[in-house]
Amino acid sequence: MEQIQLLGRYFSLFIFFKTNYQTMNIKFQLSLISILLILNFNTFAQTGETNFKLGQDLAEKKQYTEAILQYTVAIIQNAYNWDYYQHRAWAYYKQENYELALKDINDALKLKPKHENFGSLNTRGMIYSDSHKYDLAIEDFSYLITYHKNNFSVKYGFTHYHRGKAYLYSNQKEKACLDFETSVNRKFA
């Protein structure tokens, strides 16, 4: 049964590539073709971890398009790993593709909820902030500050700094100043 579901995912991926083929650049097209050739019936036994690690290596080199492809293959092989969605969301975010980044980060949060998933919620706050949805960014950063007090980013003021930026851009200057002050006092600056 799992093999049939996985084959269906591969077919869906192929249809997506085929329908969007004309709008993609040649390097991206070749990458997609390579992935489709790599995907064969031997991948049924894989968990996606190999492709995920390849994606991480590519993302570290700022090769985000190629990283996204590897994360996509990992997701096809294991659609229930929240970390795969989170990393692909970050790659989309780095490409300023906020719509796809938001979709993936919300998928990650469905698989691992915000009360135990600091990284995805922080990433979503950044996506909201950079896409000018400051109220939503403030909501996410406030949740992190309230419920993840022991996280490094909260303890050392990084989260306060990002919430302060969202306050500033939403014209809430007094709250922004308080967050920036907290950030400095916690050694962020």
Backbone as a ProteinNet text record, in pm:
[ID]
protein_1_A
[PRIMARY]
MEQIQLLGRYFSLFIFFKTNYQTMNIKFQLSLISILLILNFNTFAQTGETNFKLGQDLAEKKQYTEAILQYTVAIIQNAYNWDYYQHRAWAYYKQENYELALKDINDALKLKPKHENFGSLNTRGMIYSDSHKYDLAIEDFSYLITYHKNNFSVKYGFTHYHRGKAYLYSNQKEKACLDFETSVNRKFA
[TERTIARY]
81.8	0	86.3	194.6	282.9	349.6	386	450.4	355.7	229.3	130.9	115.6	111.8	101.4	225.2	342.9	466.3	471.6	429.3	424.9	329.5	218.6	124.2	187.6	269.7	339.4	437.6	512.5	605.1	530.6	418.7	339.3	289.1	243.4	198	311.4	430.8	547.6	578.7	572	598.1	497.1	369.9	265.5	291.2	329.2	361	474	581.2	695	654.8	576.1	535	450	356.7	267.6	338.1	443.9	515	647	671.2	798.1	836.7	741	773.3	811.4	769.2	801.5	931.4	996.8	1119.6	1242.4	1350.7	1473.9	1538.7	1632.5	1691.2	1765.1	1837.1	1909.9	1811.3	1701.8	1599.4	1535.5	1510.1	1451.2	1541.7	1671	1765.4	1772.4	1765.4	1765	1643.3	1529.1	1406.1	1412.1	1462.2	1475.6	1569.2	1678.3	1773.1	1707.2	1628	1560.1	1464.3	1389.2	1294.7	1367.2	1486.2	1563.5	1620.1	1656.1	1710.7	1603.4	1482.4	1372.9	1337.2	1361	1323.5	1266.8	1234.5	1168.9	1258	1388.3	1474.9	1453.5	1395.2	1376.3	1260.7	1183.3	1071.5	1118.4	1237	1287.1	1351.2	1372.6	1439.1	1341.2	1396	1313.4	1317	1403.9	1418.8	1538.4	1599.5	1709.5	1829.9	1860.7	1973.8	1950.2	1831.1	1800.2	1792.1	1741.9	1734.6	1875	1968.4	2106	2171.3	2142.6	2192.8	2135.6	2008.2	1943.9	2009.1	2040.2	2107.8	2244.3	2319.6	2451.2	2438.9	2340.2	2319.7	2274.3	2188.3	2140.4	2255.3	2346.3	2462.9	2548.9	2548.6	2623.7	2540.2	2421.1	2327.4	2277.5	2273.6	2218	2074.1	1988.9	1855.4	1764.3	1774.4	1689.3	1718.5	1846.4	1884.4	1846.5	1861.2	1823.2	1673.3	1593.9	1448.5	1414.7	1484.6	1459.9	1489.4	1598.5	1633.7	1532.1	1491.8	1390.2	1258.5	1225.7	1102	1105.1	1218.5	1231.7	1219.6	1280.8	1271.1	1125.4	1052.2	910.9	829.5	861.6	792	815.6	936.6	969.9	913.7	896.4	841.4	768	641.5	560.2	522	567.8	528.6	643.3	751.3	864	856.5	821.9	804.6	933.6	1047	1176.2	1203.5	1158.4	1177.6	1102.3	980	900.7	963.1	1011.7	1071.8	1194.6	1277.8	1398.5	1364.5	1267.7	1229	1167.2	1090.8	1033.7	1145.1	1251.5	1362.3	1429.4	1444.6	1504.5	1414.7	1284.6	1191.2	1199.7	1208.5	1220.2	1345.5	1456.2	1581.2	1571	1482.5	1458.5	1349.9	1299.6	1191.8	1062.1	1042.8	918.5	833.1	773.7	706	580.2	513	390	418.6	517.8	552.7	618.9	696.9	759.5	652.5	551	444.2	364.7	340	267.1	344.9	475	555.9	569	586.5	605.5	476.6	363.5	236.1	217.8	265.5	262.8	351.2	467.8	556.4	487.9	416.9	348.7	227.2	170.9	62.7	119.2	239.2	301.2	365.8	415.8	474.9	428.1	334.2	269.6	362.1	315.5	399.4	447.1	373.7	418.4	544.6	578.7	701.6	788.9	764	834.9	878.6	977.5	1027.1	1073.7	1152.1	1213.2	1112.7	1008.7	908.5	830.6	796.3	719.8	805.4	932.9	1023.9	1038.4	1052.5	1062	935.4	819.3	693.9	686.4	732.4	736.5	822.5	935.5	1025.5	958.1	890.1	820.2	712.5	633.1	528.3	588.1	695.1	757	808.7	879.3	936.6	832	713.9	605.7	505.5	549.6	474.2	343.6	337.9	221.8	264	283.8	346.5	263.5	131.8	48.3	63.9	70.6	89	229.7	329	466.7	473.7	412.3	411.3	345.6	237.1	166.4	258	329.6	419.5	537	600.6	714.9	670.3	551.9	500.4	476.9	423.6	403.9	538.2	638.5	771.1	827.4	813.5	866.3	794.1	664.9	585.1	607	609.7	608.3	741.5	837.9	969.3	1079.3	1059.8	1151.2	1294	1309.2	1442.5	1516.6	1453.5	1521.1	1630.1	1740.4	1855	1814.3	1732.4	1694.8	1612.7	1534.4	1456.3	1546.3	1625.9	1712.4	1809.9	1859.9	1960.4	1905.3	1773.6	1712.6	1688.9	1723.2	1702.5	1554.1	1470.6	1327.1	1268.1	1314.2	1267.7	1306.1	1425.9	1471.3	1378.8	1346.2	1260.1	1118.2	1067.5	935.6	941.6	1050.7	1068	1064.4	1128.7	1123.2	979.8	907.1	766.9	683.3	707	637	671.4	798.7	842.9	777.4	779.8	722.2	569.9	507	361.9	326.3	427.1	410.5	373	421	402.6	538.7	581.7	719.1	754.2	660.1	690.5	718.8	636	657.9	787.6	816.7	941.7	1061	1058.2	1168.5	1187.2	1077.4	1086.7	1151.8	1112.3	1172.8	1319.1	1353.6	1493.5	1578	1522.6	1593.7	1614.6	1510.8	1523.2	1628.6	1628	1724.1	1867.8	1891	2023.8	2063.7	1968.9	1997.7	2026.4	1976.5	2001	2122.7	2198.6	2327.5	2317.4	2203.7	2192.8	2284.8	2291.3	2366.2	2515.3
-119.8	0	126.4	127	243	269.3	161.5	178.4	244.7	212.5	274.5	422.4	457.1	596.9	675.1	616.2	682.3	701.2	600.7	611.8	724.4	737.1	846.4	981.8	992	1118.3	1151.9	1050.5	1073.3	1120.1	1057.1	1095.2	1239	1276.5	1413.6	1513.1	1476.7	1562.4	1577.7	1468.1	1472.6	1564.1	1553.8	1638.6	1785.3	1813.3	1951.2	2005.9	1927.2	1971.7	1992.3	1899	1905.9	2030.1	2062.3	2176.8	2310.2	2312.2	2436.8	2446.9	2353.7	2341	2466.9	2528.5	2642	2767	2779.4	2898.7	2885	2770.9	2747.4	2774.8	2821.2	2842.8	2708.2	2707.9	2584.1	2505.1	2575.5	2506.2	2433.3	2499	2439.2	2320.4	2334.2	2225.3	2102.3	2124.6	2013.1	1946.6	2027.5	1971.9	1883.6	1929.4	1852	1721.2	1728.9	1607.5	1509.1	1560.1	1473.7	1404.4	1479.3	1420	1311	1338.7	1237.7	1112.2	1128.1	1011.2	935.4	1011.1	948.6	868.9	922.1	854.6	725.9	618	490	402.8	281.3	196.5	160.9	181.6	155.1	256.1	370.6	473.3	441.4	338	305.3	273.9	219.2	181	298.4	409.7	523	605.2	679	760.1	907.4	946.7	1086.9	1152.1	1084.1	1142.5	1178.2	1096.2	1124.1	1253.3	1266	1387.4	1509.1	1489.9	1599.8	1652.5	1562.7	1603.3	1670.6	1620.9	1687.5	1829.1	1842.3	1974	2068	2017.8	2100.4	2147.9	2055.8	2092.7	2200.6	2186.3	2285.2	2419.4	2415.7	2540	2614.7	2539.4	2602.4	2674.3	2624.4	2686.9	2793.3	2821.4	2919.5	2881.2	2751.9	2698.7	2655.3	2755.9	2730.8	2656.1	2681.8	2611.4	2462.7	2427.1	2286.6	2224.1	2302	2253.1	2223.2	2311.8	2292.3	2161.3	2132.7	2007.5	1885.8	1890.6	1777.7	1765.2	1877.4	1872.9	1818.8	1853.5	1805	1653.4	1600.4	1455.3	1391.2	1452.8	1400.3	1399	1504.1	1512.5	1406.5	1382	1276.7	1141.6	1119.9	992.2	979.7	1093.3	1090.9	1221.8	1222.8	1345.2	1378.9	1301.5	1324.7	1376.8	1417.8	1472.4	1624.5	1685.8	1831.3	1906	1847.9	1913.5	1936.3	1844.7	1860.5	1983.6	2000.7	2117.5	2246.6	2241.9	2361.5	2406.2	2312.2	2347.6	2395.9	2333.6	2382.1	2520.8	2544.6	2677.7	2782	2746.6	2840.6	2871	2768.5	2790.4	2881.1	2856.9	2945.9	3088.1	3098	3229.2	3303.2	3232.4	3295.1	3341.2	3278	3320.7	3429.1	3470.3	3568.1	3520.1	3390.7	3331.2	3303.5	3411.5	3404.5	3319	3313.7	3234.8	3085.7	3033.5	2892.1	2865	2960.6	2945.6	2934.9	3018.3	3017	2886.5	2838.1	2710.8	2597.5	2590.3	2483.1	2497	2619	2634.5	2602.3	2632.2	2593.9	2442.8	2376.1	2229.5	2172.1	2233	2187.7	2203.6	2314.7	2339.4	2248.1	2198.3	2099.3	1966.4	1934.3	1807.2	1813.2	1930.4	1950	2087.1	2091.7	2217.3	2318.7	2443.9	2556.3	2549.2	2482.3	2476.8	2391.5	2311.7	2232.5	2253	2359.7	2380.3	2526.1	2563.9	2701.4	2741.5	2655.8	2690.5	2725.4	2644.8	2672.9	2799	2819.5	2939.5	3065.3	3056.2	3168.8	3199.6	3094.6	3112.7	3177.2	3132.6	3191.8	3339.4	3374.2	3514.4	3596.8	3541.8	3611.2	3626.9	3521.6	3527.4	3634.8	3633.7	3735.1	3875.5	3893	4024.9	4074.1	3986.7	4027	4041.4	3983.6	4001.1	4106.6	4187.6	4304.4	4267.8	4149.9	4107.7	4119	4243.6	4268.9	4221	4233.6	4188	4038.1	3962.6	3817.7	3784.4	3860.5	3840.6	3868.5	3976.7	4012.3	3901.5	3847.2	3738	3616.8	3577.9	3462.6	3490.4	3606.3	3638.2	3650.8	3705.7	3717.3	3579.4	3488.5	3350.9	3290.2	3309.4	3254.1	3312.7	3443	3510.2	3461.1	3437.7	3395.3	3248.2	3160.2	3016.4	2943.9	3013.5	2950.2	3034	3068.7	3158.6	3105.7	2975.7	2917.8	2896	2929.2	2914	3020.8	2982.2	3072.2	3206.2	3201	3323.1	3417.7	3363.4	3447.1	3497.4	3408.9	3446.1	3557.9	3556	3653.9	3767.3	3778.7	3896.4	3895.6	3788.6	3786.3	3799.4	3725.5	3727	3863.5	3925.6	4060.6	4159.4	4143.6	4231.8	4219.5	4096.1	4076.3	4126.4	4104.8	4159	4311.5	4366.3	4511.4	4570.7	4501.7	4547.5	4546	4440.6	4431.6	4542.1	4569.3	4681.3	4813.6	4833.6	4958.5	4978.9	4875	4885.8	4896.6	4853.9	4869.6	4995.9	5082.9	5215.5	5210.3	5108.8	5097.7	5123.2	5248.3	5284.8	5261.9	5286.8	5266.7	5119.7	5032.1	4888.3	4844.2	4903	4870.9	4908.1	5026.8	5072	4979.3	4936.5	4844.1	4711.9	4659.7	4534.5	4552.4	4664.2	4688.5	4702.7	4768.9	4783.3	4646.1	4564.5	4429.5	4350.2	4365.8	4295.3	4334.8	4463.4	4512	4463.2	4470.5	4425.2	4277	4201.8	4056.5	4020.9	4117.7	4100.1	4070.2	4102.7	4080.7	4175.1	4298.8	4400.4	4386.2
0	0	0	85.2	91.2	-43.5	-114.6	-244.2	-343.2	-337.1	-427.2	-393.4	-262.4	-222.3	-266.7	-248.4	-288.3	-438.8	-512.9	-658.3	-698.8	-629	-655	-629.9	-525.1	-497.1	-609.5	-655.6	-766	-890	-917.1	-1033.4	-1018.3	-898.9	-874	-894.9	-846.1	-864.8	-1013.2	-1086.4	-1230	-1299.2	-1265.1	-1325.5	-1292.7	-1167.6	-1129.3	-1215.9	-1229.9	-1308.8	-1454.8	-1506.3	-1646.1	-1673	-1583.1	-1604.9	-1582.9	-1501.3	-1473.6	-1549.8	-1638.9	-1707.9	-1785.7	-1854.8	-1941.5	-1863.4	-1738.4	-1661.3	-1582.1	-1588.4	-1512.9	-1599.7	-1533.7	-1609.4	-1641.2	-1732.5	-1784.8	-1675.9	-1586.2	-1479.6	-1388.3	-1357.4	-1272.9	-1344.5	-1475.8	-1553.9	-1550.9	-1570.7	-1570.6	-1433.4	-1328.9	-1193.2	-1171.4	-1218.6	-1201.7	-1279.4	-1400.5	-1481.7	-1412.9	-1356.9	-1286.3	-1168.4	-1094.6	-979.3	-1023.9	-1128.7	-1176.6	-1223.8	-1280.3	-1322.8	-1202.9	-1098.6	-977.9	-904.7	-905.8	-834.9	-907.5	-843.2	-901	-790.5	-822.9	-724.5	-606.3	-616.4	-502.2	-390.7	-420.6	-319.1	-225.5	-254.5	-167	-25.6	-13.7	118.1	191.9	125.9	188.7	272	367.8	456	420	330.8	295.5	361.6	456.2	532.6	444.6	346.5	256.9	179.2	123.2	46.8	138.3	258	354.7	385.9	410	440.2	319.8	200.6	79.7	70	101.6	101.5	200.8	319.4	419.9	370	309.2	255.2	148.5	61.3	-45.2	11.5	111.4	173.1	241.2	304.8	367.1	263.5	141	31.4	-40.6	14	-42	-181.2	-207	-332.2	-302.2	-284.1	-231.1	-328.5	-457.1	-552.9	-549.8	-549.6	-546	-411.2	-303.2	-170.3	-165.8	-223.8	-227.2	-298.4	-406	-478	-390	-316.6	-228.4	-114.2	-57.8	48.1	-6.1	-129.7	-190.8	-205.5	-248.6	-260.3	-120.8	-20.8	116.1	162.8	131.1	170.6	98	-28.1	-102.9	-35.8	11.3	73.3	214.9	282.9	419	443.6	413.4	423	566.5	663.8	802.9	889.1	826.5	901.6	897	1007.8	1015	981.2	1013.8	992	842.9	759.9	615.2	564.7	611.4	571.3	623.7	747.9	806.8	726.8	689.6	614.4	473.3	409.5	276.8	288.3	394.7	417.4	430.7	503.7	521.3	386.3	303.1	170.2	85.4	89	17.9	74.1	205.1	270.9	222.7	214.5	169.2	23.7	-53.8	-191.9	-199.2	-83.4	-72.3	-137	-137.4	-185.3	-60.9	-8.1	120.6	118	5.5	-2.8	16.8	-55.6	-41.2	94.1	141.9	273.7	381.8	373.1	472.2	466.5	346.1	332.3	399.3	371.2	429.5	580.7	629.4	774.1	848.1	787.9	849.8	848.5	742	739.3	850.4	870.8	978.8	1114.7	1132.2	1259.6	1279.4	1171	1185.3	1235	1190.2	1228.8	1367	1402.8	1536.2	1583.9	1678.1	1716.6	1782	1783.6	1824.9	1969.4	2056.4	2195.5	2211.6	2110.3	2116.4	1992.8	1918.9	1792.6	1778.9	1858.5	1856.7	1717.3	1652.5	1523.9	1416.5	1403.1	1299	1329.2	1455.8	1490.7	1473	1507.3	1486.5	1337.7	1257.3	1112.2	1057.8	1106.6	1059.3	1097.3	1216.9	1256.6	1162.5	1122.4	1028.3	891.6	846.2	717.4	722.4	829.2	844.1	844.6	918.8	929.7	794.1	723.9	595.4	485.4	505.7	408.3	456.9	552.9	602.1	671.8	730.6	811	958.2	1001	1130.1	1249.1	1242.9	1354.7	1377.3	1267.8	1280.2	1330.5	1286.2	1334.1	1484.3	1527.6	1669.8	1750.8	1698.5	1767	1785.4	1679.9	1690.6	1783.9	1770.5	1856.8	2002.8	2025.7	2163	2224	2145	2193.1	2232.9	2149.3	2179	2308.2	2325.2	2444.5	2569.4	2557.6	2672.9	2708.1	2608.5	2635.7	2611.4	2556.8	2531.6	2597.5	2722.6	2794.6	2805.2	2802.9	2819.9	2688.6	2579	2450.1	2437.9	2377.7	2360.3	2297.3	2192	2120.3	2206.5	2297.4	2388.6	2500.5	2559.7	2671.9	2635.6	2512.5	2473.4	2386.5	2378	2319	2169.5	2099.9	1955.2	1920.7	1992.3	1964.6	1997.6	2105.4	2138.7	2028	1976.5	1868.1	1746	1707.5	1590	1615.6	1736.2	1767.8	1770.7	1821.5	1822.6	1682.6	1587.5	1447.8	1395.3	1426.4	1381.5	1444.9	1573.6	1638.9	1570.2	1542.6	1480.5	1344.2	1261.4	1127.3	1128.8	1238.7	1249.5	1327.4	1343.9	1404.2	1552.4	1621.4	1766.5	1831.8	1826.2	1860.8	2007.5	2097.6	2239.8	2269.8	2215	2234.9	2167.4	2052.2	1982.4	2069.5	2128.3	2213.9	2333.5	2394.8	2508.9	2467.2	2350.3	2303.7	2267.2	2204.3	2169.7	2296.3	2397.6	2525.4	2590.9	2590.5	2645.9	2569.9	2439.8	2356.1	2392.3	2407.6	2443.1	2583.1	2675.4	2812.1	2820.9	2726.2	2726.1	2641.2	2603.5	2535.3	2386.5	2322.4	2178.2	2101.7	2144.9	2069.2	2084.2
[MASK]
+++++++++++++++++++++++++++++++++++++++++++++++++++++++++++++++++++++++++++++++++++++++++++++++++++++++++++++++++++++++++++++++++++++++++++++++++++++++++++++++++++++++++++++++++++++++++++++

